[in-house]
Rosetta silent file (secondary structure, phi, psi, omega in degrees, C-alpha in Angstrom):
SEQUENCE: MKVAIITNHYSFQNRFFELEEFQYMYDDILPIRFLHRYNLLEYDTIIVQEHISVFHLKRYRSRLIQFLKSGKRLIIMGEVIDGWLPHIEWETSEVNFSWWVKKDGDLPLIQRNSSHEIYQYIHFPDLKWHYHGTFHPPQGAVSLAETPEGKSIFYIDRVSYRGELIVTSVDPTYHIGLGFITQAKPFLHGLAKYIHAK
SCORE:     score description
SCORE:     0.000 S_00000001
   1 L     0.000   98.526  142.220  -33.015   30.295  -93.072 S_00000001
   2 L  -130.823  169.487 -172.178  -30.007   28.875  -91.817 S_00000001
   3 E  -141.493  153.501 -168.487  -29.693   26.686  -88.491 S_00000001
   4 E  -129.476  154.285  165.578  -27.387   24.939  -86.703 S_00000001
   5 E  -123.218  169.641 -140.309  -27.567   22.639  -83.630 S_00000001
   6 E  -148.643  115.051 -170.034  -25.145   22.616  -80.916 S_00000001
   7 E  -132.016  167.776  176.582  -24.478   18.899  -79.735 S_00000001
   8 L   -87.525  -29.533 -174.991  -22.325   16.971  -77.076 S_00000001
   9 L    84.490   -3.356 -167.728  -21.485   14.141  -79.756 S_00000001
  10 L   -77.377  179.726 -156.891  -22.966   11.465  -76.931 S_00000001
  11 H  -112.148   16.117  129.694  -24.732    8.886  -78.446 S_00000001
  12 H   -18.676  -70.994 -157.918  -28.625    9.857  -78.272 S_00000001
  13 H   -55.069  -62.005  158.930  -27.149   12.855  -79.989 S_00000001
  14 H   -20.241 -110.806 -123.772  -25.278   10.219  -82.981 S_00000001
  15 H   -56.609  -35.467  160.351  -28.408    8.090  -83.394 S_00000001
  16 H   -48.897  -50.018  172.662  -30.284   11.584  -83.820 S_00000001
  17 L   -92.680    5.988  166.013  -28.711   13.119  -86.773 S_00000001
  18 L   -71.394  -16.393  172.179  -28.486    9.612  -87.926 S_00000001
  19 L   -67.792  128.621  168.046  -32.359   10.142  -88.891 S_00000001
  20 L   -86.981  -23.021 -158.359  -32.947   11.452  -92.670 S_00000001
  21 L   -70.592   26.132 -143.311  -36.347   12.042  -91.219 S_00000001
  22 L  -166.953  -55.099 -154.276  -34.609   15.079  -89.152 S_00000001
  23 L   -87.697   35.187  163.207  -31.974   16.182  -91.101 S_00000001
  24 L   -98.083  -25.889 -164.267  -33.926   18.759  -93.126 S_00000001
  25 L   -77.251   -6.270  178.920  -34.423   20.895  -90.002 S_00000001
  26 L  -155.687  156.065 -175.677  -30.674   22.091  -89.381 S_00000001
  27 L   -91.773  -36.936 -128.264  -27.544   22.594  -92.040 S_00000001
  28 E  -138.971  140.873  176.167  -24.999   22.507  -89.194 S_00000001
  29 E  -139.475  128.393 -165.763  -24.122   20.261  -86.303 S_00000001
  30 E  -115.173  130.526  165.571  -21.622   22.617  -84.295 S_00000001
  31 E   -90.147  133.834 -157.628  -19.637   20.570  -81.447 S_00000001
  32 H   -51.685  -47.210 -171.534  -19.993   22.485  -78.225 S_00000001
  33 H   -66.836    3.905 -176.020  -16.204   22.008  -77.404 S_00000001
  34 H   -88.332  -33.994 -157.380  -15.504   23.400  -80.287 S_00000001
  35 L   -68.310  -47.678  163.841  -17.688   26.269  -80.590 S_00000001
  36 L   -50.337   13.110 -176.398  -14.705   28.917  -80.592 S_00000001
  37 L  -122.239    3.511 -159.380  -14.414   27.884  -84.202 S_00000001
  38 L  -110.398  128.924  151.736  -17.950   28.318  -85.941 S_00000001
  39 L   -56.857  131.323 -179.171  -18.727   32.254  -86.679 S_00000001
  40 L  -104.267   -3.776  154.799  -22.211   31.907  -84.743 S_00000001
  41 L   -43.247  -51.178  157.128  -23.527   34.658  -86.931 S_00000001
  42 L   -49.927   -8.120 -170.520  -24.190   33.211  -89.886 S_00000001
  43 L   -79.273 -171.914  177.744  -27.172   31.516  -88.501 S_00000001
  44 L  -144.295  -20.949  164.804  -30.108   32.763  -88.366 S_00000001
  45 E  -159.959  136.062 -160.727  -31.160   30.217  -85.638 S_00000001
  46 L  -109.338  178.038 -163.143  -28.940   28.343  -83.517 S_00000001
  47 L  -166.733  102.472 -160.467  -30.497   24.893  -81.344 S_00000001
  48 L   -74.493  156.463  158.004  -28.678   23.839  -77.509 S_00000001
  49 L  -128.663  162.393 -167.738  -30.116   20.087  -77.510 S_00000001
  50 L   -84.355 -164.208 -124.614  -30.066   18.774  -74.183 S_00000001
  51 L    -2.370   43.093 -172.560  -27.553   17.603  -71.716 S_00000001
  52 L   -86.771  151.929 -159.339  -25.224   19.365  -73.256 S_00000001
  53 L   -70.688  128.258  174.183  -21.712   20.165  -70.608 S_00000001
  54 H   -67.413  -47.772 -162.075  -22.979   23.390  -68.679 S_00000001
  55 H   -51.165  -60.533 -168.615  -19.051   23.871  -67.934 S_00000001
  56 H   -57.530  -42.988  164.264  -18.717   24.447  -71.781 S_00000001
  57 H   -23.693  -69.465  139.075  -21.976   25.856  -72.169 S_00000001
  58 H   -35.682  -31.572  165.865  -20.495   28.956  -69.831 S_00000001
  59 H   -82.423  -16.112  154.536  -17.975   29.260  -71.706 S_00000001
  60 L   -77.577    6.811 -160.544  -19.532   29.900  -74.485 S_00000001
  61 H   -83.627    1.151  144.116  -22.050   32.128  -73.043 S_00000001
  62 H   -69.056  -20.417  172.303  -21.040   35.070  -74.237 S_00000001
  63 H   -81.727  -92.772  131.356  -21.093   34.268  -77.599 S_00000001
  64 H    32.363  -83.499 -170.946  -24.410   32.843  -77.210 S_00000001
  65 H   -66.834   -7.883 -165.088  -25.317   35.892  -75.616 S_00000001
  66 H   -93.103  -33.015  173.898  -23.835   38.273  -78.595 S_00000001
  67 H   -64.679  -16.413 -170.878  -26.147   36.221  -80.529 S_00000001
  68 H   -89.998  -61.200  178.239  -29.395   36.834  -78.851 S_00000001
  69 H   -68.175   -4.624  163.506  -28.789   40.667  -79.195 S_00000001
  70 L   -93.230   18.717  160.840  -27.873   40.453  -82.764 S_00000001
  71 L   106.070   -0.939 -179.531  -31.120   39.534  -83.255 S_00000001
  72 L   -93.737 -178.369 -173.374  -31.450   35.696  -84.003 S_00000001
  73 E   -66.573  138.489  175.841  -33.066   32.744  -82.787 S_00000001
  74 E  -152.718  129.941  161.687  -31.303   30.734  -79.728 S_00000001
  75 L  -118.529  105.677 -158.851  -33.892   27.403  -78.765 S_00000001
  76 L  -111.262  129.910 -122.708  -32.621   25.557  -75.600 S_00000001
  77 E  -157.115  109.219  171.416  -34.080   22.616  -75.334 S_00000001
  78 L    84.130 -142.232 -129.267  -34.594   19.975  -71.648 S_00000001
  79 L  -108.243  137.289  142.941  -32.335   21.328  -68.010 S_00000001
  80 L   -70.178    3.941 -138.395  -31.403   25.077  -67.413 S_00000001
  81 L   -69.328  159.579  170.207  -29.179   24.414  -64.947 S_00000001
  82 L    39.639   40.243  139.527  -26.954   26.389  -63.011 S_00000001
  83 L    76.196    3.828 -144.197  -27.508   29.787  -64.382 S_00000001
  84 L   -93.583   18.748  176.518  -25.561   29.486  -67.247 S_00000001
  85 L  -135.694  108.445 -166.014  -27.927   31.463  -69.663 S_00000001
  86 L   -73.879  163.715 -172.457  -28.957   34.580  -67.809 S_00000001
  87 L    59.221    7.798  171.946  -33.085   36.041  -67.577 S_00000001
  88 L  -112.705  128.128  179.828  -33.929   31.692  -68.067 S_00000001
  89 L  -133.080  102.267  165.262  -35.134   31.203  -63.840 S_00000001
  90 L   -60.149  125.399  160.801  -35.026   27.023  -63.544 S_00000001
  91 E  -158.882  135.005 -165.228  -36.155   25.223  -61.062 S_00000001
  92 E   -54.309  174.921  152.490  -35.337   21.255  -61.075 S_00000001
  93 L  -163.735  160.403  163.380  -38.845   19.484  -60.517 S_00000001
  94 L    -3.886  145.137  107.633  -40.041   15.684  -60.576 S_00000001
  95 L   -13.107  -12.208 -113.640  -39.531   13.672  -63.014 S_00000001
  96 L   -81.874  135.757 -142.554  -42.674   11.987  -63.912 S_00000001
  97 L  -110.471  -26.990 -154.069  -41.699    8.590  -66.245 S_00000001
  98 L  -116.881   37.654  167.224  -45.394    6.361  -65.894 S_00000001
  99 L   -45.485  -68.280 -166.537  -48.498    8.503  -66.198 S_00000001
 100 L   -51.981  -17.739  140.728  -49.101    6.685  -69.323 S_00000001
 101 L  -149.841   87.331  146.420  -49.476    3.917  -68.374 S_00000001
 102 L  -135.663  174.475 -153.248  -52.246    3.720  -65.919 S_00000001
 103 L   -49.992  124.131 -155.606  -55.659    3.595  -66.427 S_00000001
 104 L    84.234  -26.680 -148.431  -56.930    7.330  -66.925 S_00000001
 105 L   -63.860  141.063 -162.643  -53.511    8.651  -66.737 S_00000001
 106 L  -124.001  133.482  157.558  -53.029   12.320  -67.454 S_00000001
 107 L   -89.762  110.195 -155.060  -50.080   14.187  -67.493 S_00000001
 108 L   -81.411   93.336  177.706  -51.599   17.820  -65.973 S_00000001
 109 L  -111.883  151.949 -172.765  -50.423   20.705  -68.676 S_00000001
 110 E  -128.810  125.487  156.561  -52.068   23.367  -69.037 S_00000001
 111 L   -18.439  160.368  145.376  -52.504   25.538  -72.777 S_00000001
 112 L  -163.499  165.500 -160.803  -51.720   28.955  -72.361 S_00000001
 113 L   -35.040   85.381  178.265  -52.007   31.578  -75.374 S_00000001
 114 L   -27.470  -22.033 -168.047  -53.543   28.788  -77.731 S_00000001
 115 L  -108.238   -6.134  124.201  -53.720   32.002  -80.750 S_00000001
 116 L    51.174   56.267 -164.054  -49.984   31.604  -80.610 S_00000001
 117 L   -87.428   18.665  149.182  -48.315   31.412  -83.849 S_00000001
 118 L   -92.039   14.521  172.888  -46.231   28.229  -83.273 S_00000001
 119 L   -72.129  -20.088  168.029  -49.681   26.528  -82.518 S_00000001
 120 L   -37.004  -44.739 -118.660  -49.833   26.715  -86.429 S_00000001
 121 L  -148.269  -47.667  174.346  -47.460   24.574  -86.236 S_00000001
 122 L  -101.608  164.627  135.662  -46.996   22.590  -82.700 S_00000001
 123 L   -65.928  133.960  117.593  -50.314   20.029  -80.824 S_00000001
 124 L   -29.447  -72.367 -169.054  -50.571   20.861  -77.416 S_00000001
 125 L  -113.450   90.931  154.726  -50.496   17.477  -76.669 S_00000001
 126 L  -126.488   -2.039  171.356  -47.954   16.371  -78.761 S_00000001
 127 L  -112.298   39.942  171.802  -45.609   18.140  -75.574 S_00000001
 128 L   -91.334   41.538 -161.956  -47.290   15.706  -73.617 S_00000001
 129 L  -125.393    0.998  165.473  -44.797   13.012  -72.386 S_00000001
 130 L   144.408  150.262 -178.908  -43.073   13.932  -69.361 S_00000001
 131 L  -163.708  165.431 -150.326  -40.671   17.178  -68.672 S_00000001
 132 L   -84.908  -33.719  174.008  -37.503   17.863  -66.443 S_00000001
 133 E  -156.289  167.541  146.853  -38.195   21.247  -64.411 S_00000001
 134 E  -135.549 -153.401 -153.796  -39.650   24.254  -64.847 S_00000001
 135 L  -107.175 -172.400  169.335  -39.330   28.298  -65.982 S_00000001
 136 L  -143.881   52.599 -144.495  -40.371   31.251  -64.260 S_00000001
 137 L   -62.586  178.650 -156.875  -40.032   33.529  -67.958 S_00000001
 138 L   -89.413 -157.156 -161.443  -39.443   36.990  -67.175 S_00000001
 139 L   -75.771  127.647  170.432  -42.047   39.691  -67.319 S_00000001
 140 L    89.671   35.655  126.588  -43.493   39.843  -71.114 S_00000001
 141 L   -81.769  172.875 -173.949  -42.823   36.754  -72.422 S_00000001
 142 E   -85.754  117.413  124.444  -44.828   34.027  -73.890 S_00000001
 143 E   -65.167   93.925  164.925  -45.813   31.237  -71.955 S_00000001
 144 L  -128.231   55.216  170.124  -47.362   28.303  -73.472 S_00000001
 145 L   179.559   75.851 -151.748  -47.396   25.613  -71.681 S_00000001
 146 E  -110.992  124.935  165.186  -47.834   25.397  -67.835 S_00000001
 147 L   -46.169  177.913 -156.313  -48.610   22.791  -64.661 S_00000001
 148 L   -81.682  -32.504  172.158  -51.669   23.392  -62.887 S_00000001
 149 L   -52.462    7.323 -175.854  -49.339   25.809  -60.247 S_00000001
 150 L    49.360   40.909  154.104  -48.969   28.074  -63.370 S_00000001
 151 L   -66.851  116.715  150.702  -45.063   27.023  -63.772 S_00000001
 152 L   -63.652  167.141  175.890  -43.886   26.952  -67.618 S_00000001
 153 L  -155.977   11.557  175.328  -42.430   24.110  -69.222 S_00000001
 154 L  -163.248  118.099  163.090  -42.494   26.085  -72.960 S_00000001
 155 E  -144.739  162.338  167.286  -41.793   29.919  -73.419 S_00000001
 156 E  -136.470  132.309 -114.794  -40.741   32.619  -76.057 S_00000001
 157 E  -164.980   58.153  163.838  -38.780   34.740  -74.670 S_00000001
 158 L   -98.581  -17.210  150.841  -38.433   38.440  -77.073 S_00000001
 159 L   -23.871  -72.008 -127.456  -38.046   40.975  -73.904 S_00000001
 160 L   -86.698  -55.444  177.180  -35.105   39.981  -72.361 S_00000001
 161 L  -100.430 -115.011  155.222  -33.079   40.342  -75.700 S_00000001
 162 L  -139.455   41.675  125.171  -33.607   41.744  -79.271 S_00000001
 163 L  -126.378 -156.992 -147.814  -33.914   38.346  -80.709 S_00000001
 164 L  -117.936  132.796 -171.775  -36.081   35.596  -80.282 S_00000001
 165 E  -129.108  126.492  162.408  -34.980   32.857  -77.200 S_00000001
 166 E   -94.782   84.390 -142.638  -36.949   29.873  -77.261 S_00000001
 167 E  -151.644  154.365 -141.382  -36.694   27.312  -74.132 S_00000001
 168 E  -160.825  127.161  138.499  -38.820   24.363  -73.350 S_00000001
 169 L   -16.175  -50.542 -149.919  -38.183   21.359  -70.536 S_00000001
 170 L   -82.332  171.109 -172.814  -39.445   18.652  -72.733 S_00000001
 171 L  -125.322   46.042 -148.359  -36.523   16.567  -74.437 S_00000001
 172 H   -66.129  -60.150 -166.012  -37.547   15.511  -78.090 S_00000001
 173 H   -75.460    5.190  166.912  -34.345   15.048  -79.505 S_00000001
 174 H   -51.278  -68.394 -171.137  -33.433   12.468  -76.511 S_00000001
 175 H   -87.215   -3.421 -178.709  -35.902   10.368  -77.276 S_00000001
 176 H   -82.785  -21.137 -164.917  -36.203   10.154  -80.919 S_00000001
 177 H   -62.209  -43.683 -166.753  -32.169    9.500  -80.226 S_00000001
 178 H   -88.241  -24.498  160.786  -33.298    6.693  -77.758 S_00000001
 179 L    87.428   11.285  131.723  -36.162    5.593  -79.973 S_00000001
 180 L   150.507 -165.803 -122.501  -39.143    6.488  -77.975 S_00000001
 181 L    84.815   83.869 -148.754  -41.935    8.406  -76.782 S_00000001
 182 L   -71.587  -58.311  158.876  -43.994    9.020  -79.973 S_00000001
 183 L   -62.114  -33.391  138.794  -44.750   12.341  -79.412 S_00000001
 184 H     7.612 -105.303 -178.591  -41.459   13.389  -79.767 S_00000001
 185 H   -51.536  -44.982  163.081  -41.283   13.544  -83.113 S_00000001
 186 H   -54.946  -12.275 -155.026  -44.940   15.436  -84.202 S_00000001
 187 H   -98.960  -58.345  154.514  -43.506   18.435  -81.171 S_00000001
 188 H    -8.362  -96.799  173.743  -39.986   18.425  -83.566 S_00000001
 189 H   -42.284  -48.747  153.869  -41.320   18.981  -86.537 S_00000001
 190 H   -24.069 -106.054  169.241  -44.036   21.531  -85.448 S_00000001
 191 H     8.360  -58.475 -177.024  -40.955   22.954  -83.767 S_00000001
 192 H   -85.461  -10.049 -162.808  -39.075   22.998  -87.224 S_00000001
 193 H   -86.774  -12.054 -161.161  -41.852   24.005  -89.754 S_00000001
 194 H   -74.652  -85.310 -171.671  -42.056   27.108  -87.080 S_00000001
 195 H   -14.611  -60.011 -166.252  -37.932   27.439  -87.127 S_00000001
 196 L   -97.250   26.539 -156.246  -38.539   27.481  -91.021 S_00000001
 197 L  -128.734  -43.723  162.959  -41.823   29.280  -91.892 S_00000001
 198 L   -86.984    0.000    0.000  -39.577   33.083  -90.015 S_00000001
């Protein structure tokens, strides 16, 4: 299993890459501005970090689509704005940054498809810090976590492409790089274990 992670090299991303704790997760770091220099088909999984330049994502959209069509796995985290990848329907929502400091506070999310294999590695409570928006997964995709209104924040799509598209609006590498929100670490470790188990 060979894994690459696409980055802008923002400061929080660079701090994340400095952490030995997560270096087992990926083999190579690919700067988005120079993605043309790499043969993406050498990788089994590519992770798109949060806050990547939409301009450059659109620039390389055809290569990422080709990657998915070849049967590989693409993981996208954080916001998926401006329709940069087909078949992802995004809706921006207000970010709840303070629910955990309130007495009996909770972030209302509902676990879906709890028997899905990914939940062998990820514990549902580790998804609950906040999310930056919601999705309307295509028919046949598997939603894993939803708002009470039935909007997904985490889903797996194996129907739109030959490969596997994993999409979530949580932002683990951002918070790990900044050094706060503890749930981000076990979530990302769980995701890494899922990647390397398949």
